[in-house]
PDB file of C-alpha atoms in Angstrom:
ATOM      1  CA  UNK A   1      56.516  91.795  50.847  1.00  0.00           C
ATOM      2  CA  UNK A   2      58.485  94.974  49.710  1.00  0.00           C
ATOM      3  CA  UNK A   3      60.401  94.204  46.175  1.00  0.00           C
ATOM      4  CA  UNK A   4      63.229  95.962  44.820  1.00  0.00           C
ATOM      5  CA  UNK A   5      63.121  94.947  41.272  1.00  0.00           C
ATOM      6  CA  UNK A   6      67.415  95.479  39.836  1.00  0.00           C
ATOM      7  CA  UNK A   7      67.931  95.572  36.115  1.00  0.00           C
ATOM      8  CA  UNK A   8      69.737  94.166  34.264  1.00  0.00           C
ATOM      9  CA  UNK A   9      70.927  91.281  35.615  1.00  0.00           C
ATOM     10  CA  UNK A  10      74.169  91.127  33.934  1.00  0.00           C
ATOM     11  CA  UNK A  11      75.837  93.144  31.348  1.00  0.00           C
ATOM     12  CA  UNK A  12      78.932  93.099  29.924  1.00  0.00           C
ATOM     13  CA  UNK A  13      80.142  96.293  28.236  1.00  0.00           C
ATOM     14  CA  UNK A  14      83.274  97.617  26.376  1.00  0.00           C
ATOM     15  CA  UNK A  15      86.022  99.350  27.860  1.00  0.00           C
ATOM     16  CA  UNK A  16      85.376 103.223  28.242  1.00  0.00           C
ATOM     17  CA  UNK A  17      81.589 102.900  27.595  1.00  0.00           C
ATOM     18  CA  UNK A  18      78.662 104.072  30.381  1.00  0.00           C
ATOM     19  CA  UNK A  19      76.264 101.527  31.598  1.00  0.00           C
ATOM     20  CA  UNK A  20      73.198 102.269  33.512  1.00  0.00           C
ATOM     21  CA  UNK A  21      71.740 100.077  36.427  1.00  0.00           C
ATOM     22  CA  UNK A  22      68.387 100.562  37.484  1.00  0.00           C
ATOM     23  CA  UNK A  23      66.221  99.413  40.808  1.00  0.00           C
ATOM     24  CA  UNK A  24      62.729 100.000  40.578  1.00  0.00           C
ATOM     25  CA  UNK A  25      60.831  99.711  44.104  1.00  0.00           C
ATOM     26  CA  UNK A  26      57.270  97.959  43.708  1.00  0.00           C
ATOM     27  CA  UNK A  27      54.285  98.334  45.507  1.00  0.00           C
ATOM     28  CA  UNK A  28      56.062 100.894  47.842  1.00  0.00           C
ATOM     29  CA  UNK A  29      57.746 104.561  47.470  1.00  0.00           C
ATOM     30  CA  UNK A  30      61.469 104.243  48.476  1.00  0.00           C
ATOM     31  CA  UNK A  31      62.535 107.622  50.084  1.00  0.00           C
ATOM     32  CA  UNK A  32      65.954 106.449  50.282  1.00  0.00           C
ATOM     33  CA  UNK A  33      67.966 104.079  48.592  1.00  0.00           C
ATOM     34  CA  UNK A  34      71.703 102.744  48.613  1.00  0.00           C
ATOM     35  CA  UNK A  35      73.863 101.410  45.793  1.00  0.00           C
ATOM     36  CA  UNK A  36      76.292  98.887  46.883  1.00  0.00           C
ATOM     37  CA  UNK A  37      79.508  96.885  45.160  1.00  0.00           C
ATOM     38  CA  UNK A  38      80.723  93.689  45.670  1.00  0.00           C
ATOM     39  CA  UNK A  39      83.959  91.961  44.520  1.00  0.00           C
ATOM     40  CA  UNK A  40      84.289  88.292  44.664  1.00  0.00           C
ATOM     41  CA  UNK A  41      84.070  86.423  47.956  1.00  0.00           C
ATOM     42  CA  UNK A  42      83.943  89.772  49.138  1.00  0.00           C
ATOM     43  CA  UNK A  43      81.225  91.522  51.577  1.00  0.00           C
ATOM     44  CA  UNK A  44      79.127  94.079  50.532  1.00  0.00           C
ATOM     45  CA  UNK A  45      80.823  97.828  50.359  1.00  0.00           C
ATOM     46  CA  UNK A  46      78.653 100.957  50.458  1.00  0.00           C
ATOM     47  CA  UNK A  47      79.024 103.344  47.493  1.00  0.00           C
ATOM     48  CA  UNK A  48      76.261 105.904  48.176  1.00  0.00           C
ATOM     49  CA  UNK A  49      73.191 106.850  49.563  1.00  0.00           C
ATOM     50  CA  UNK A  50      69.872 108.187  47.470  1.00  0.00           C
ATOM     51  CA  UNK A  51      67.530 110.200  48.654  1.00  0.00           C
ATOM     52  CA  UNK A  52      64.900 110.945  46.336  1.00  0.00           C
ATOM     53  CA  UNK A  53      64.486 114.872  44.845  1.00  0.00           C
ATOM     54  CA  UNK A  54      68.476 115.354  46.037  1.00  0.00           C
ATOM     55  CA  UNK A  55      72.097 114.702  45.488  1.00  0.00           C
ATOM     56  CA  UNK A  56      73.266 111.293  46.712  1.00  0.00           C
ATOM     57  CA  UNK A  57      75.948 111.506  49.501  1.00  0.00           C
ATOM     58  CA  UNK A  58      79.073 109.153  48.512  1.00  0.00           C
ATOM     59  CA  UNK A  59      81.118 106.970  50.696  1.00  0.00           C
ATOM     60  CA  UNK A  60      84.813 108.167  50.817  1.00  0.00           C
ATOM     61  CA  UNK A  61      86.785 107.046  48.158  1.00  0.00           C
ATOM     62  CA  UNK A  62      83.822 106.346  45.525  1.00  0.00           C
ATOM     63  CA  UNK A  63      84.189 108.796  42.551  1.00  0.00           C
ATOM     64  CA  UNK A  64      81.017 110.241  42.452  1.00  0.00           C
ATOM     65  CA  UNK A  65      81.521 111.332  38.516  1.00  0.00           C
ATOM     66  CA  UNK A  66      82.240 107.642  37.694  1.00  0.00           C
ATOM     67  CA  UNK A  67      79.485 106.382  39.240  1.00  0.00           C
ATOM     68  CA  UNK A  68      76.489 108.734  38.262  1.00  0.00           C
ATOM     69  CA  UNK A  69      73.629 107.668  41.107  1.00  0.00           C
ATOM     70  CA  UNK A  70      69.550 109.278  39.912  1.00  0.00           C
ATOM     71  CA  UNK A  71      66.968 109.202  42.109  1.00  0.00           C
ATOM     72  CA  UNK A  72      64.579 111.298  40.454  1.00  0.00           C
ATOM     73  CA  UNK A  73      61.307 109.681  41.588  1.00  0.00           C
ATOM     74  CA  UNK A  74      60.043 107.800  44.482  1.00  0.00           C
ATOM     75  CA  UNK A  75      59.908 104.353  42.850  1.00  0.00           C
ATOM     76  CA  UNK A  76      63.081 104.093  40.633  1.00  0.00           C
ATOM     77  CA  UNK A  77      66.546 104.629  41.206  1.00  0.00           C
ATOM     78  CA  UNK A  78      69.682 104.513  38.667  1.00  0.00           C
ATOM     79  CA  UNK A  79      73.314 103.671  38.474  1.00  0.00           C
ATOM     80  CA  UNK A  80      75.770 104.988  35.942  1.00  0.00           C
ATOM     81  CA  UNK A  81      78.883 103.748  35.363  1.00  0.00           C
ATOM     82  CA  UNK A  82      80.435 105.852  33.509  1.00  0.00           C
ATOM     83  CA  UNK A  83      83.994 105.473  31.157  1.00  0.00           C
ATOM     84  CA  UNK A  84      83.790 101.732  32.346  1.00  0.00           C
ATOM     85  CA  UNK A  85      86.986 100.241  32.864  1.00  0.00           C
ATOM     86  CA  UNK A  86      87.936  96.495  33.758  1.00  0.00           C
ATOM     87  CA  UNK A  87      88.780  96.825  37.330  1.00  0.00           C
ATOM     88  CA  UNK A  88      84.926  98.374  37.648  1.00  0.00           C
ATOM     89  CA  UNK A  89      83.621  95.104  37.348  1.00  0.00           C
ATOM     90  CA  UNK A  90      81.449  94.008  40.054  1.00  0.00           C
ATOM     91  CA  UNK A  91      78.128  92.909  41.442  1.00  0.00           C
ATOM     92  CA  UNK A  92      75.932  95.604  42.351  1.00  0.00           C
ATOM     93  CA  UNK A  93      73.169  95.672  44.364  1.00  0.00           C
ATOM     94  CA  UNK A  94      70.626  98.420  45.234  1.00  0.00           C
ATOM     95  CA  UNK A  95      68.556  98.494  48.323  1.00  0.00           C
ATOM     96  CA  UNK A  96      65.630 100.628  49.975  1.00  0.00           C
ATOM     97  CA  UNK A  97      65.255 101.077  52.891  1.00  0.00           C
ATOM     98  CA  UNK A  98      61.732 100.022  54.705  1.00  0.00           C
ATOM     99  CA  UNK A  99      58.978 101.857  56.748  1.00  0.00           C
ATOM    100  CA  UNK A 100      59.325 101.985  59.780  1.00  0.00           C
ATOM    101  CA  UNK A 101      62.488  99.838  60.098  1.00  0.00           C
ATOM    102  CA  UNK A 102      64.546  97.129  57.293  1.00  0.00           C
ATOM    103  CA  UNK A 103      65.727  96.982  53.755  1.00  0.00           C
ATOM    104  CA  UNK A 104      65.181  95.362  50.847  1.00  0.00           C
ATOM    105  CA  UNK A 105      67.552  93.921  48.027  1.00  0.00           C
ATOM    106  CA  UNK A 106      67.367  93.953  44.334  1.00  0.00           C
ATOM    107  CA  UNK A 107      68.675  90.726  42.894  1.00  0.00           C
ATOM    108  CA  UNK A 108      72.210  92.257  41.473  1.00  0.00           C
ATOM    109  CA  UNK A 109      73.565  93.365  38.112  1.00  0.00           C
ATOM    110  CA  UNK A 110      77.204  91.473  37.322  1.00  0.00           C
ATOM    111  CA  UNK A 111      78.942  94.001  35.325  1.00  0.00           C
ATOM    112  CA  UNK A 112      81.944  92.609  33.158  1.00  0.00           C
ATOM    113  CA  UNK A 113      83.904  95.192  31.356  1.00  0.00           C
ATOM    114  CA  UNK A 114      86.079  94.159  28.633  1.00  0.00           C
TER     115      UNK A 114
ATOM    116  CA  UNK B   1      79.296 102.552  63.245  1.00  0.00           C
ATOM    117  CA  UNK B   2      78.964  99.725  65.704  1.00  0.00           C
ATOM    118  CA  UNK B   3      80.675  96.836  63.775  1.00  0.00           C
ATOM    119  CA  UNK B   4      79.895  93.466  64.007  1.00  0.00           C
ATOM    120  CA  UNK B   5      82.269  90.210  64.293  1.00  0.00           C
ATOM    121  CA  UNK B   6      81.133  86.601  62.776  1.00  0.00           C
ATOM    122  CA  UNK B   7      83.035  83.817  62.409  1.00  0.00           C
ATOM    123  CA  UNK B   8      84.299  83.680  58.973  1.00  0.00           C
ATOM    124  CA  UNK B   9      82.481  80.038  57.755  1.00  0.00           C
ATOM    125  CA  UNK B  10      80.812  77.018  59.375  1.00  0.00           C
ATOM    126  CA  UNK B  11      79.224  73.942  58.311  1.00  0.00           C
ATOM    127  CA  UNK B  12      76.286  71.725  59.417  1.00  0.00           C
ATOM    128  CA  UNK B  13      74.944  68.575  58.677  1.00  0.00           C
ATOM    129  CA  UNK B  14      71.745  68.871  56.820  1.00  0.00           C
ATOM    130  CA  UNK B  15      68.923  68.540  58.891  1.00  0.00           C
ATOM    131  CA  UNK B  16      70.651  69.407  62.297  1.00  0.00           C
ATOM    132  CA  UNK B  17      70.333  72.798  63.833  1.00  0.00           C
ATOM    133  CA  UNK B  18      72.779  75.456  63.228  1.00  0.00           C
ATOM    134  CA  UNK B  19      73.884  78.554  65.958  1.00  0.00           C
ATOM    135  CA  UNK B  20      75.842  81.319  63.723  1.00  0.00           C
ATOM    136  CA  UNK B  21      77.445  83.835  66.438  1.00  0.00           C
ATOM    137  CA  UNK B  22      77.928  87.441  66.313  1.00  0.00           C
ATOM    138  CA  UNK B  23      79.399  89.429  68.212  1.00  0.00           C
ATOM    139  CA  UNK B  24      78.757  93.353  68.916  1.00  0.00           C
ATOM    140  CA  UNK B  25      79.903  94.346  71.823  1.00  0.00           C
ATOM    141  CA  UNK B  26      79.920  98.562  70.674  1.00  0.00           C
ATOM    142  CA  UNK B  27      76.261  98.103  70.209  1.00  0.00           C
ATOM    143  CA  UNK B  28      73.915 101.289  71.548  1.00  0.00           C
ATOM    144  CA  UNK B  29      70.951 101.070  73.488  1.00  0.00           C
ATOM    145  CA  UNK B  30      68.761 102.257  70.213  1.00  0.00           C
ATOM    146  CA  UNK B  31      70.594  99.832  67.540  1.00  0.00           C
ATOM    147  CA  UNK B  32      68.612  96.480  65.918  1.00  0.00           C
ATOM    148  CA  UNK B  33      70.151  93.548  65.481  1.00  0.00           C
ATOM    149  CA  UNK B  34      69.529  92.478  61.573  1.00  0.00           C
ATOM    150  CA  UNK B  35      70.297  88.921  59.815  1.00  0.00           C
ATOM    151  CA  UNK B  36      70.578  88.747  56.401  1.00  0.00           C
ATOM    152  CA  UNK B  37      71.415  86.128  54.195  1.00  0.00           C
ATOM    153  CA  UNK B  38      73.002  86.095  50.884  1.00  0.00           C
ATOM    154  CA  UNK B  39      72.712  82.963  48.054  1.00  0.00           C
ATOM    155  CA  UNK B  40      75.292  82.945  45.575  1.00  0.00           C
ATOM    156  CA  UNK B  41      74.908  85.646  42.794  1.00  0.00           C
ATOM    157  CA  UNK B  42      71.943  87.350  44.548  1.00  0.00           C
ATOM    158  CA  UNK B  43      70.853  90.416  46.519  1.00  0.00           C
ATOM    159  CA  UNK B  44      70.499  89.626  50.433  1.00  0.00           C
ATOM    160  CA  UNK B  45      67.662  88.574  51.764  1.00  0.00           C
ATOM    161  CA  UNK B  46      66.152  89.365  55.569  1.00  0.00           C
ATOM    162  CA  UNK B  47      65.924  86.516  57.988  1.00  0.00           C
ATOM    163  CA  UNK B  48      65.161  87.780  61.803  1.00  0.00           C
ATOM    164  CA  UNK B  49      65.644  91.125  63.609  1.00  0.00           C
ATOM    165  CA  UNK B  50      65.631  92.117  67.583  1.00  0.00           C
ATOM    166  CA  UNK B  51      65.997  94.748  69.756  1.00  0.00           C
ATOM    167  CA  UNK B  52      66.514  93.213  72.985  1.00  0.00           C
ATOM    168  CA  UNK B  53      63.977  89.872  73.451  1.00  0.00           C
ATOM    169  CA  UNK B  54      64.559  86.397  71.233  1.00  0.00           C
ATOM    170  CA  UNK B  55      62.439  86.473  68.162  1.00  0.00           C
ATOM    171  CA  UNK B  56      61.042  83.510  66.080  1.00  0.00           C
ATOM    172  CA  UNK B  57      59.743  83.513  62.597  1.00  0.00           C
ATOM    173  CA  UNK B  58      59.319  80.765  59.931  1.00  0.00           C
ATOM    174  CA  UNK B  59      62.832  81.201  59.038  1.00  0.00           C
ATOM    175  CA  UNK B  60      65.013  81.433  61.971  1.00  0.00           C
ATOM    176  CA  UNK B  61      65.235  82.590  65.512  1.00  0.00           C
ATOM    177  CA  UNK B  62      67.258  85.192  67.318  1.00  0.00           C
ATOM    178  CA  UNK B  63      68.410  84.942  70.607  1.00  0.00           C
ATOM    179  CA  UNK B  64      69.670  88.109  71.879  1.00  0.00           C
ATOM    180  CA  UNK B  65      72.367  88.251  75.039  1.00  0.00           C
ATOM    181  CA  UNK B  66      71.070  89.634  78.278  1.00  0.00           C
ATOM    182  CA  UNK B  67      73.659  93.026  78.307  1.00  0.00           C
ATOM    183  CA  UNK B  68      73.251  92.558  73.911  1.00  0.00           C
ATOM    184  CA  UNK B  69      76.552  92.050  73.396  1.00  0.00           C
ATOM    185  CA  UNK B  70      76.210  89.290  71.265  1.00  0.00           C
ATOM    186  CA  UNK B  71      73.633  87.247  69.332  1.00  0.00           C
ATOM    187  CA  UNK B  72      73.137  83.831  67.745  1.00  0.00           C
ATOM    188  CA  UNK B  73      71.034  83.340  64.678  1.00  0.00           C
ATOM    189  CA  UNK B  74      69.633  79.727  65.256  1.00  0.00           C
ATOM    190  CA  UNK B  75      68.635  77.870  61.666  1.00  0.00           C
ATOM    191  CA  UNK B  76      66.433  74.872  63.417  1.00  0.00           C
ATOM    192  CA  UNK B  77      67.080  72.459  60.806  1.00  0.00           C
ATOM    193  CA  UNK B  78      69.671  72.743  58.119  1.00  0.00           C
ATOM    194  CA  UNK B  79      68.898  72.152  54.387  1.00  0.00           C
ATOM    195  CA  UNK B  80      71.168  72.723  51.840  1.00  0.00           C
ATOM    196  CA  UNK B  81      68.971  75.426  50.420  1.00  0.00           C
ATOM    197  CA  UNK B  82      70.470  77.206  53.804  1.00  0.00           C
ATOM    198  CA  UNK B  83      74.037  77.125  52.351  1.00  0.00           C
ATOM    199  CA  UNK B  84      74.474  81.035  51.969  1.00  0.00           C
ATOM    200  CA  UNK B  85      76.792  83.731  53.330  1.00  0.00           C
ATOM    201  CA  UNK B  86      74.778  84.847  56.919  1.00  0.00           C
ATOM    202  CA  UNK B  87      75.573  88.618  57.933  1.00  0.00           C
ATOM    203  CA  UNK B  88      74.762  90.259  60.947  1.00  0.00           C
ATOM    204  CA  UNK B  89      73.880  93.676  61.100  1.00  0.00           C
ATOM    205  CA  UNK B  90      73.438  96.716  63.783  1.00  0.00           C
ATOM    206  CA  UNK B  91      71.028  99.827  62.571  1.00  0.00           C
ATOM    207  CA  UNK B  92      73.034 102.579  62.737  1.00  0.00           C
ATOM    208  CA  UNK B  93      70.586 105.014  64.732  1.00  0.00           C
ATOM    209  CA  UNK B  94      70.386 108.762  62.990  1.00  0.00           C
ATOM    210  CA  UNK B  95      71.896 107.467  59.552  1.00  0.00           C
ATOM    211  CA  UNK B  96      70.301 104.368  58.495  1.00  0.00           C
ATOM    212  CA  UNK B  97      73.060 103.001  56.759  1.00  0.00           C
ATOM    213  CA  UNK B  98      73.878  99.191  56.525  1.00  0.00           C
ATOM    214  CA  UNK B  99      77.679  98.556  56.862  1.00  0.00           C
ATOM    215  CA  UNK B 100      78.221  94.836  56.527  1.00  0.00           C
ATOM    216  CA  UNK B 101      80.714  92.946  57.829  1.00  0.00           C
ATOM    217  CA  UNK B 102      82.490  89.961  56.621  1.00  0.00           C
ATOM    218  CA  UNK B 103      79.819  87.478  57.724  1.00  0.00           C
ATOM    219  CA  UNK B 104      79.561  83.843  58.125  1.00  0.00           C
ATOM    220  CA  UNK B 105      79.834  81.256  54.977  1.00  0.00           C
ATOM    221  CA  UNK B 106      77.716  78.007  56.262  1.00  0.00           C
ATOM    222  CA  UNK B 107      78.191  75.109  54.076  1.00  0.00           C
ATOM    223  CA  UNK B 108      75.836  72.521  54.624  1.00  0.00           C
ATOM    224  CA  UNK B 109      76.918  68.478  54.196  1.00  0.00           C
ATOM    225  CA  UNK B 110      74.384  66.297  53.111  1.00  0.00           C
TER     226      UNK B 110
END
């Protein structure tokens, strides 16, 4: 099946430094993709929507200069966090959406900022 | 969006069968029904879809109300390898976007 390959796993990073996430479709071209955050025993929240070749289109009341989303090409995608700060971390996942109809998941990246 | 209601956990009995609820009663005529389940510290992973008839695959199987209102994700026969958070999902026609609810935390017992 469709894999959305997420990277790194984890990361922990100091406070005020940028850390990239990346999701890498494979074996398919992912026209649009979605970047979402989850705290905790928490459910998923939508931060944004990719669309490769354009801007991503934010969810009210994500920063969209803190969290830098790249969708440059059809297979790869890219998160930036940027100025991390302790209460940004999170698990976040990336998704793409399927042909004609479903999505699939990239594992996670658990960001700890210290 | 057409939002979703689960109960917030369960639990089982390993090998017995399992019927996680959902409720959608703001569904449209054009919205899927998705189940996804997610294992602690990973992405979520597809189990079953539907439009309007039951569906079976090797995981699961959906049964879909008659007027769609509601839905029940049917897990055959528990193991504790099911033990995940289960979330049901409607398509949102025109914007494709995935809004999860709060979904259901089944806890299997050995």
């Amino acid at each position: 099946g469709a894999v959305v390959s997420q990277h790194p796993s984890w990361v922990i990073c100091k406070s005020g430094t940028s850390v990239k996430i990346e999701c890498r479709s494979l074996d398919f071209q992912a026209t649009t993709m979605f970047w979402y955050r989850q705290f905790p025993k928490q459910s998923l929240m939508l931060m944004a929507t990719s669309n490769e070749g354009s801007k991503a289109t934010y969810e009210q009341g994500v920063e969209k200069d803190k969290f830098l989303i790249n969708h440059a090409s059809l297979t790869l995608s890219t998160l930036t966090v940027t100025s991390a700060h302790p209460e940004d971390s999170s698990f976040y996942i990336c998704s793409a959406r399927l042909n004609p109809d479903g999505y699939t998941f990239g594992s996670g990246t658990r960001l700890t900022v210290v | 969006d057409a939002k979703t209601t689960q109960p917030n956990s369960m639990e089982s009995n390993e090998e017995e069968p399992v019927h996680l609820p959902c409720n959608h009663s703001t569904i449209s005529g054009t919205d899927y029904i998705h189940w996804y389940r997610q294992l602690p510290s990973q992405g979520p992973e597809y189990v079953i879809h539907g439009l309007t008839s039951n569906v079976n695959n090797r995981m699961a199987s959906l049964a879909i109300a008659e007027d769609r209102k509601s839905s029940t994700l049917i897990l055959h026969r528990a193991t504790l390898r099911d033990a995940a958070v289960y979330y049901c999902i409607l398509s949102t026609s025109g914007t494709y976007k995935y809004i999860f609810g709060t979904g259901t935390r089944l806890k299997v017992l050995a």
